[in-house]
PDB file of C-alpha atoms in Angstrom:
ATOM      1  CA  GLY N 237     150.795  15.830 115.157  1.00  0.00           C
ATOM      2  CA  GLU N 238     149.105  18.799 116.583  1.00  0.00           C
ATOM      3  CA  SER N 239     149.166  21.452 113.866  1.00  0.00           C
ATOM      4  CA  VAL N 240     146.860  23.979 112.430  1.00  0.00           C
ATOM      5  CA  GLY N 241     146.950  24.993 108.522  1.00  0.00           C
ATOM      6  CA  LEU N 242     145.118  27.090 106.430  1.00  0.00           C
ATOM      7  CA  HIS N 243     143.727  26.345 103.208  1.00  0.00           C
ATOM      8  CA  LEU N 244     145.015  29.220 101.115  1.00  0.00           C
ATOM      9  CA  PRO N 245     148.151  31.591 101.629  1.00  0.00           C
ATOM     10  CA  THR N 246     146.689  34.501  99.699  1.00  0.00           C
ATOM     11  CA  LEU N 247     143.256  35.972  99.284  1.00  0.00           C
ATOM     12  CA  SER N 248     142.455  39.172  97.140  1.00  0.00           C
ATOM     13  CA  VAL N 249     139.292  40.973  97.479  1.00  0.00           C
ATOM     14  CA  GLN N 250     137.623  44.236  96.438  1.00  0.00           C
ATOM     15  CA  GLU N 251     136.533  46.509  99.053  1.00  0.00           C
ATOM     16  CA  GLY N 252     133.221  46.131 100.213  1.00  0.00           C
ATOM     17  CA  ASP N 253     133.157  42.429  99.755  1.00  0.00           C
ATOM     18  CA  ASN N 254     133.081  39.967 102.251  1.00  0.00           C
ATOM     19  CA  SER N 255     135.832  37.772 102.852  1.00  0.00           C
ATOM     20  CA  ILE N 256     136.168  34.117 104.129  1.00  0.00           C
ATOM     21  CA  ILE N 257     139.540  32.732 105.761  1.00  0.00           C
ATOM     22  CA  ASN N 258     139.760  28.997 106.120  1.00  0.00           C
ATOM     23  CA  CYS N 259     141.612  26.897 108.359  1.00  0.00           C
ATOM     24  CA  ALA N 260     141.830  23.250 109.133  1.00  0.00           C
ATOM     25  CA  TYR N 261     143.014  21.779 112.496  1.00  0.00           C
ATOM     26  CA  SER N 262     144.247  18.297 113.187  1.00  0.00           C
ATOM     27  CA  ASN N 263     143.802  17.976 116.961  1.00  0.00           C
ATOM     28  CA  SER N 264     140.531  16.669 117.755  1.00  0.00           C
ATOM     29  CA  ALA N 265     141.378  17.465 121.461  1.00  0.00           C
ATOM     30  CA  SER N 266     141.170  20.829 120.648  1.00  0.00           C
ATOM     31  CA  ASP N 267     138.691  23.019 122.585  1.00  0.00           C
ATOM     32  CA  TYR N 268     139.710  26.668 121.986  1.00  0.00           C
ATOM     33  CA  PHE N 269     140.297  28.734 118.807  1.00  0.00           C
ATOM     34  CA  ILE N 270     141.286  32.153 118.138  1.00  0.00           C
ATOM     35  CA  TRP N 271     141.730  34.196 114.730  1.00  0.00           C
ATOM     36  CA  TYR N 272     144.414  36.910 115.097  1.00  0.00           C
ATOM     37  CA  LYS N 273     145.177  39.394 112.699  1.00  0.00           C
ATOM     38  CA  GLN N 274     148.810  40.558 112.000  1.00  0.00           C
ATOM     39  CA  GLU N 275     150.103  43.841 110.419  1.00  0.00           C
ATOM     40  CA  SER N 276     153.555  44.063 109.033  1.00  0.00           C
ATOM     41  CA  GLY N 277     156.158  44.855 111.801  1.00  0.00           C
ATOM     42  CA  LYS N 278     153.572  44.254 114.579  1.00  0.00           C
ATOM     43  CA  GLY N 279     152.414  41.682 116.859  1.00  0.00           C
ATOM     44  CA  PRO N 280     149.464  39.412 116.129  1.00  0.00           C
ATOM     45  CA  GLN N 281     146.078  41.044 117.077  1.00  0.00           C
ATOM     46  CA  PHE N 282     143.145  39.271 118.767  1.00  0.00           C
ATOM     47  CA  ILE N 283     140.179  39.181 116.559  1.00  0.00           C
ATOM     48  CA  ILE N 284     137.723  36.778 117.964  1.00  0.00           C
ATOM     49  CA  ASP N 285     137.722  33.433 119.724  1.00  0.00           C
ATOM     50  CA  ILE N 286     135.200  30.519 119.974  1.00  0.00           C
ATOM     51  CA  ARG N 287     135.132  27.450 122.163  1.00  0.00           C
ATOM     52  CA  SER N 288     134.535  23.977 121.132  1.00  0.00           C
ATOM     53  CA  ASN N 289     130.958  23.805 122.567  1.00  0.00           C
ATOM     54  CA  MET N 290     129.548  26.386 120.138  1.00  0.00           C
ATOM     55  CA  ASP N 291     129.583  26.508 116.290  1.00  0.00           C
ATOM     56  CA  LYS N 292     129.515  30.183 115.388  1.00  0.00           C
ATOM     57  CA  ARG N 293     130.273  33.642 117.215  1.00  0.00           C
ATOM     58  CA  GLN N 294     129.960  36.837 115.777  1.00  0.00           C
ATOM     59  CA  GLY N 295     131.844  40.338 116.686  1.00  0.00           C
ATOM     60  CA  GLN N 296     131.699  43.639 115.032  1.00  0.00           C
ATOM     61  CA  ARG N 297     132.099  42.573 110.977  1.00  0.00           C
ATOM     62  CA  VAL N 298     133.563  39.499 111.986  1.00  0.00           C
ATOM     63  CA  THR N 299     131.968  36.005 112.268  1.00  0.00           C
ATOM     64  CA  VAL N 300     133.930  32.708 113.255  1.00  0.00           C
ATOM     65  CA  LEU N 301     132.408  29.470 112.584  1.00  0.00           C
ATOM     66  CA  LEU N 302     133.805  25.992 113.729  1.00  0.00           C
ATOM     67  CA  ASN N 303     132.856  22.538 112.194  1.00  0.00           C
ATOM     68  CA  LYS N 304     134.182  19.901 114.854  1.00  0.00           C
ATOM     69  CA  THR N 305     133.033  17.004 112.465  1.00  0.00           C
ATOM     70  CA  VAL N 306     135.738  18.192 109.666  1.00  0.00           C
ATOM     71  CA  LYS N 307     137.848  20.226 111.910  1.00  0.00           C
ATOM     72  CA  HIS N 308     137.373  23.134 110.137  1.00  0.00           C
ATOM     73  CA  LEU N 309     137.506  26.668 111.234  1.00  0.00           C
ATOM     74  CA  SER N 310     136.565  29.726 109.248  1.00  0.00           C
ATOM     75  CA  LEU N 311     136.686  33.438 109.522  1.00  0.00           C
ATOM     76  CA  GLN N 312     134.219  35.733 107.584  1.00  0.00           C
ATOM     77  CA  ILE N 313     134.756  39.422 107.411  1.00  0.00           C
ATOM     78  CA  ALA N 314     131.928  41.662 106.329  1.00  0.00           C
ATOM     79  CA  ALA N 315     132.373  44.512 103.964  1.00  0.00           C
ATOM     80  CA  THR N 316     136.183  43.942 103.911  1.00  0.00           C
ATOM     81  CA  GLN N 317     138.140  47.390 104.052  1.00  0.00           C
ATOM     82  CA  PRO N 318     141.508  48.381 102.803  1.00  0.00           C
ATOM     83  CA  GLY N 319     142.372  48.442 106.605  1.00  0.00           C
ATOM     84  CA  ASP N 320     141.676  44.755 106.997  1.00  0.00           C
ATOM     85  CA  SER N 321     144.730  43.891 104.565  1.00  0.00           C
ATOM     86  CA  ALA N 322     146.953  42.023 106.812  1.00  0.00           C
ATOM     87  CA  VAL N 323     148.097  38.202 107.575  1.00  0.00           C
ATOM     88  CA  TYR N 324     145.348  36.354 109.418  1.00  0.00           C
ATOM     89  CA  PHE N 325     146.400  33.432 111.564  1.00  0.00           C
ATOM     90  CA  CYS N 326     144.273  30.771 113.480  1.00  0.00           C
ATOM     91  CA  ALA N 327     145.455  29.091 116.502  1.00  0.00           C
ATOM     92  CA  GLU N 328     144.192  26.193 118.491  1.00  0.00           C
ATOM     93  CA  ARG N 329     144.634  25.199 121.982  1.00  0.00           C
ATOM     94  CA  GLY N 330     144.162  21.843 123.765  1.00  0.00           C
ATOM     95  CA  ALA N 331     143.429  21.617 127.495  1.00  0.00           C
ATOM     96  CA  GLY N 332     146.403  23.130 129.362  1.00  0.00           C
ATOM     97  CA  THR N 333     148.604  23.657 126.353  1.00  0.00           C
ATOM     98  CA  ALA N 334     149.948  26.882 124.596  1.00  0.00           C
ATOM     99  CA  LEU N 335     148.086  28.244 121.349  1.00  0.00           C
ATOM    100  CA  ILE N 336     149.435  26.446 118.426  1.00  0.00           C
ATOM    101  CA  PHE N 337     149.549  28.805 115.110  1.00  0.00           C
ATOM    102  CA  GLY N 338     149.432  27.594 111.622  1.00  0.00           C
ATOM    103  CA  LYS N 339     151.053  29.482 108.525  1.00  0.00           C
ATOM    104  CA  GLY N 340     148.651  32.418 107.898  1.00  0.00           C
ATOM    105  CA  THR N 341     146.810  33.987 105.035  1.00  0.00           C
ATOM    106  CA  THR N 342     147.623  37.183 103.485  1.00  0.00           C
ATOM    107  CA  LEU N 343     144.571  39.349 102.625  1.00  0.00           C
ATOM    108  CA  SER N 344     144.855  41.927 100.276  1.00  0.00           C
ATOM    109  CA  VAL N 345     141.913  44.549  99.852  1.00  0.00           C
ATOM    110  CA  SER N 346     141.661  46.473  96.676  1.00  0.00           C
ATOM    111  CA  SER N 347     139.676  50.032  96.346  1.00  0.00           C
TER     112      SER N 347
ATOM    113  CA  ASP P 154     148.900  51.713 127.143  1.00  0.00           C
ATOM    114  CA  THR P 155     148.112  49.039 129.201  1.00  0.00           C
ATOM    115  CA  GLY P 156     148.997  46.326 126.908  1.00  0.00           C
ATOM    116  CA  VAL P 157     151.935  43.901 126.602  1.00  0.00           C
ATOM    117  CA  SER P 158     154.991  45.753 126.457  1.00  0.00           C
ATOM    118  CA  GLN P 159     158.514  44.257 125.066  1.00  0.00           C
ATOM    119  CA  ASP P 160     161.576  45.786 125.093  1.00  0.00           C
ATOM    120  CA  PRO P 161     163.889  46.341 123.157  1.00  0.00           C
ATOM    121  CA  ARG P 162     161.704  46.612 119.518  1.00  0.00           C
ATOM    122  CA  HIS P 163     164.711  45.759 117.905  1.00  0.00           C
ATOM    123  CA  LYS P 164     168.306  44.038 118.681  1.00  0.00           C
ATOM    124  CA  ILE P 165     171.274  43.741 116.619  1.00  0.00           C
ATOM    125  CA  THR P 166     174.104  41.688 117.682  1.00  0.00           C
ATOM    126  CA  LYS P 167     177.047  39.609 116.516  1.00  0.00           C
ATOM    127  CA  ARG P 168     177.198  36.129 116.483  1.00  0.00           C
ATOM    128  CA  GLY P 169     178.315  34.600 119.937  1.00  0.00           C
ATOM    129  CA  GLN P 170     176.890  37.425 121.985  1.00  0.00           C
ATOM    130  CA  ASN P 171     174.089  37.059 124.279  1.00  0.00           C
ATOM    131  CA  VAL P 172     171.175  39.025 124.378  1.00  0.00           C
ATOM    132  CA  THR P 173     167.846  39.460 126.809  1.00  0.00           C
ATOM    133  CA  PHE P 174     164.691  40.249 126.054  1.00  0.00           C
ATOM    134  CA  ARG P 175     162.156  41.916 128.529  1.00  0.00           C
ATOM    135  CA  CYS P 176     158.459  41.425 128.457  1.00  0.00           C
ATOM    136  CA  ASP P 177     155.708  42.987 130.999  1.00  0.00           C
ATOM    137  CA  PRO P 178     152.446  41.279 130.564  1.00  0.00           C
ATOM    138  CA  ILE P 179     149.211  42.992 131.044  1.00  0.00           C
ATOM    139  CA  SER P 180     148.601  43.543 134.855  1.00  0.00           C
ATOM    140  CA  GLU P 181     146.924  40.644 136.890  1.00  0.00           C
ATOM    141  CA  HIS P 182     147.601  38.420 133.803  1.00  0.00           C
ATOM    142  CA  ASN P 183     148.902  35.111 135.019  1.00  0.00           C
ATOM    143  CA  ARG P 184     149.811  33.165 131.959  1.00  0.00           C
ATOM    144  CA  LEU P 185     152.661  34.594 129.945  1.00  0.00           C
ATOM    145  CA  TYR P 186     154.093  33.044 126.716  1.00  0.00           C
ATOM    146  CA  TRP P 187     157.228  33.455 124.611  1.00  0.00           C
ATOM    147  CA  TYR P 188     156.968  32.641 120.657  1.00  0.00           C
ATOM    148  CA  ARG P 189     159.430  32.985 117.989  1.00  0.00           C
ATOM    149  CA  GLN P 190     158.302  34.020 114.381  1.00  0.00           C
ATOM    150  CA  THR P 191     160.219  33.888 111.307  1.00  0.00           C
ATOM    151  CA  LEU P 192     159.331  35.622 107.963  1.00  0.00           C
ATOM    152  CA  GLY P 193     156.426  34.044 106.368  1.00  0.00           C
ATOM    153  CA  GLN P 194     155.685  31.983 109.093  1.00  0.00           C
ATOM    154  CA  GLY P 195     153.133  31.897 112.081  1.00  0.00           C
ATOM    155  CA  PRO P 196     154.502  32.298 115.654  1.00  0.00           C
ATOM    156  CA  GLU P 197     156.049  28.860 117.263  1.00  0.00           C
ATOM    157  CA  PHE P 198     155.522  28.222 120.766  1.00  0.00           C
ATOM    158  CA  LEU P 199     158.574  28.385 123.105  1.00  0.00           C
ATOM    159  CA  THR P 200     157.558  28.477 126.456  1.00  0.00           C
ATOM    160  CA  TYR P 201     155.088  29.546 128.860  1.00  0.00           C
ATOM    161  CA  PHE P 202     154.423  30.491 132.653  1.00  0.00           C
ATOM    162  CA  GLN P 203     151.893  30.137 134.794  1.00  0.00           C
ATOM    163  CA  ASN P 204     152.646  33.019 137.781  1.00  0.00           C
ATOM    164  CA  GLU P 205     156.280  32.282 138.187  1.00  0.00           C
ATOM    165  CA  ALA P 206     156.229  28.656 137.380  1.00  0.00           C
ATOM    166  CA  GLN P 207     157.200  27.664 133.749  1.00  0.00           C
ATOM    167  CA  LEU P 208     155.084  24.914 133.047  1.00  0.00           C
ATOM    168  CA  GLU P 209     155.819  23.883 129.561  1.00  0.00           C
ATOM    169  CA  LYS P 210     159.047  24.244 127.147  1.00  0.00           C
ATOM    170  CA  SER P 211     158.797  23.464 123.257  1.00  0.00           C
ATOM    171  CA  ARG P 212     161.944  21.182 122.168  1.00  0.00           C
ATOM    172  CA  LEU P 213     162.557  24.677 119.888  1.00  0.00           C
ATOM    173  CA  LEU P 214     163.864  25.823 123.476  1.00  0.00           C
ATOM    174  CA  SER P 215     167.581  24.870 123.082  1.00  0.00           C
ATOM    175  CA  ASP P 216     169.987  24.943 125.869  1.00  0.00           C
ATOM    176  CA  ARG P 217     171.032  28.356 124.926  1.00  0.00           C
ATOM    177  CA  PHE P 218     167.769  29.479 125.851  1.00  0.00           C
ATOM    178  CA  SER P 219     166.448  30.437 129.172  1.00  0.00           C
ATOM    179  CA  ALA P 220     163.273  32.097 130.375  1.00  0.00           C
ATOM    180  CA  GLU P 221     162.498  33.551 133.847  1.00  0.00           C
ATOM    181  CA  ARG P 222     159.498  35.088 135.460  1.00  0.00           C
ATOM    182  CA  PRO P 223     160.835  35.485 139.196  1.00  0.00           C
ATOM    183  CA  LYS P 224     157.903  37.448 140.623  1.00  0.00           C
ATOM    184  CA  GLY P 225     155.178  36.084 138.264  1.00  0.00           C
ATOM    185  CA  SER P 226     154.935  39.622 136.966  1.00  0.00           C
ATOM    186  CA  PHE P 227     157.480  40.563 134.054  1.00  0.00           C
ATOM    187  CA  SER P 228     159.513  37.936 131.981  1.00  0.00           C
ATOM    188  CA  THR P 229     163.017  37.629 130.424  1.00  0.00           C
ATOM    189  CA  LEU P 230     164.243  35.485 127.717  1.00  0.00           C
ATOM    190  CA  GLU P 231     167.722  35.183 127.265  1.00  0.00           C
ATOM    191  CA  ILE P 232     169.791  33.656 124.312  1.00  0.00           C
ATOM    192  CA  GLN P 233     173.220  32.751 124.680  1.00  0.00           C
ATOM    193  CA  ARG P 234     175.959  32.235 122.161  1.00  0.00           C
ATOM    194  CA  THR P 235     173.561  33.769 119.306  1.00  0.00           C
ATOM    195  CA  GLU P 236     173.774  32.260 116.039  1.00  0.00           C
ATOM    196  CA  GLN P 237     172.460  33.855 112.863  1.00  0.00           C
ATOM    197  CA  GLY P 238     169.454  31.214 112.816  1.00  0.00           C
ATOM    198  CA  ASP P 239     168.277  32.580 115.902  1.00  0.00           C
ATOM    199  CA  SER P 240     167.317  35.813 113.937  1.00  0.00           C
ATOM    200  CA  ALA P 241     163.827  36.199 114.227  1.00  0.00           C
ATOM    201  CA  MET P 242     161.069  38.127 116.008  1.00  0.00           C
ATOM    202  CA  TYR P 243     160.430  37.273 119.521  1.00  0.00           C
ATOM    203  CA  LEU P 244     156.740  37.503 120.612  1.00  0.00           C
ATOM    204  CA  CYS P 245     155.462  37.479 124.021  1.00  0.00           C
ATOM    205  CA  ALA P 246     152.099  37.146 124.979  1.00  0.00           C
ATOM    206  CA  SER P 247     149.937  37.109 128.282  1.00  0.00           C
ATOM    207  CA  SER P 248     146.222  35.793 129.449  1.00  0.00           C
ATOM    208  CA  LYS P 249     144.092  35.758 132.254  1.00  0.00           C
ATOM    209  CA  GLU P 250     143.064  32.096 132.605  1.00  0.00           C
ATOM    210  CA  SER P 251     139.553  31.490 133.841  1.00  0.00           C
ATOM    211  CA  ARG P 252     136.751  29.511 132.840  1.00  0.00           C
ATOM    212  CA  ALA P 253     135.158  32.455 130.813  1.00  0.00           C
ATOM    213  CA  ARG P 254     138.157  34.353 129.111  1.00  0.00           C
ATOM    214  CA  THR P 255     141.106  32.761 127.728  1.00  0.00           C
ATOM    215  CA  GLU P 256     142.371  34.577 124.979  1.00  0.00           C
ATOM    216  CA  ALA P 257     145.948  35.784 124.697  1.00  0.00           C
ATOM    217  CA  PHE P 258     147.266  39.373 124.173  1.00  0.00           C
ATOM    218  CA  PHE P 259     150.212  39.987 122.144  1.00  0.00           C
ATOM    219  CA  GLY P 260     153.133  42.404 122.444  1.00  0.00           C
ATOM    220  CA  GLN P 261     154.596  44.314 119.418  1.00  0.00           C
ATOM    221  CA  GLY P 262     157.499  41.777 119.476  1.00  0.00           C
ATOM    222  CA  THR P 263     161.611  42.050 119.602  1.00  0.00           C
ATOM    223  CA  ARG P 264     163.368  41.760 116.299  1.00  0.00           C
ATOM    224  CA  LEU P 265     166.656  40.118 116.534  1.00  0.00           C
ATOM    225  CA  THR P 266     169.108  40.306 113.894  1.00  0.00           C
ATOM    226  CA  VAL P 267     172.069  38.071 114.317  1.00  0.00           C
ATOM    227  CA  VAL P 268     175.196  39.187 112.125  1.00  0.00           C
TER     228      VAL P 268
END
């Protein structure tokens, strides 16, 4: 079926380290992907997106990589800070459909 | 604040009562989505609108749920005869569909507790 999953439910890193959060998707027809960050009690916050015609996109301290061959998406956060602690979701969208979310990875950053 | 606005933020209701939530999208966003999120899970798609037209409904949206977007601006989500299983965070998101930009922005959600 159409679903998005994440490899690890939790990730713990030290402040200043680089973080890599992974996501596997199953719908090869999906052409658009987004990473969201969600803090406790708040709605998901847009981080970065990527279309299927790209394999890499960079933002401020974040990079998204897309490997369509193995249907894998990753979010890299450089110099992770305590404020980056949250749950991270990847979401996919096929043409004409709504975003479908995975279960999320909880990132914990310790000082 | 020009983001997506949801009202109320919290709602506690007795089982069997009806509840209605409101979402005001970002101005000029033509797509509006409703999602439901339970603890520890990712948001689950319920339905979405393109302007005033409801284009897709998830099978999660039972007959007790109805959503409207009468003028293509704000939207309401009504749950009739609430059940304890309806307890969740209800999230609204909006986007401006174009070839270049399709990211969806979420509101803070309405947390529903059915007692």
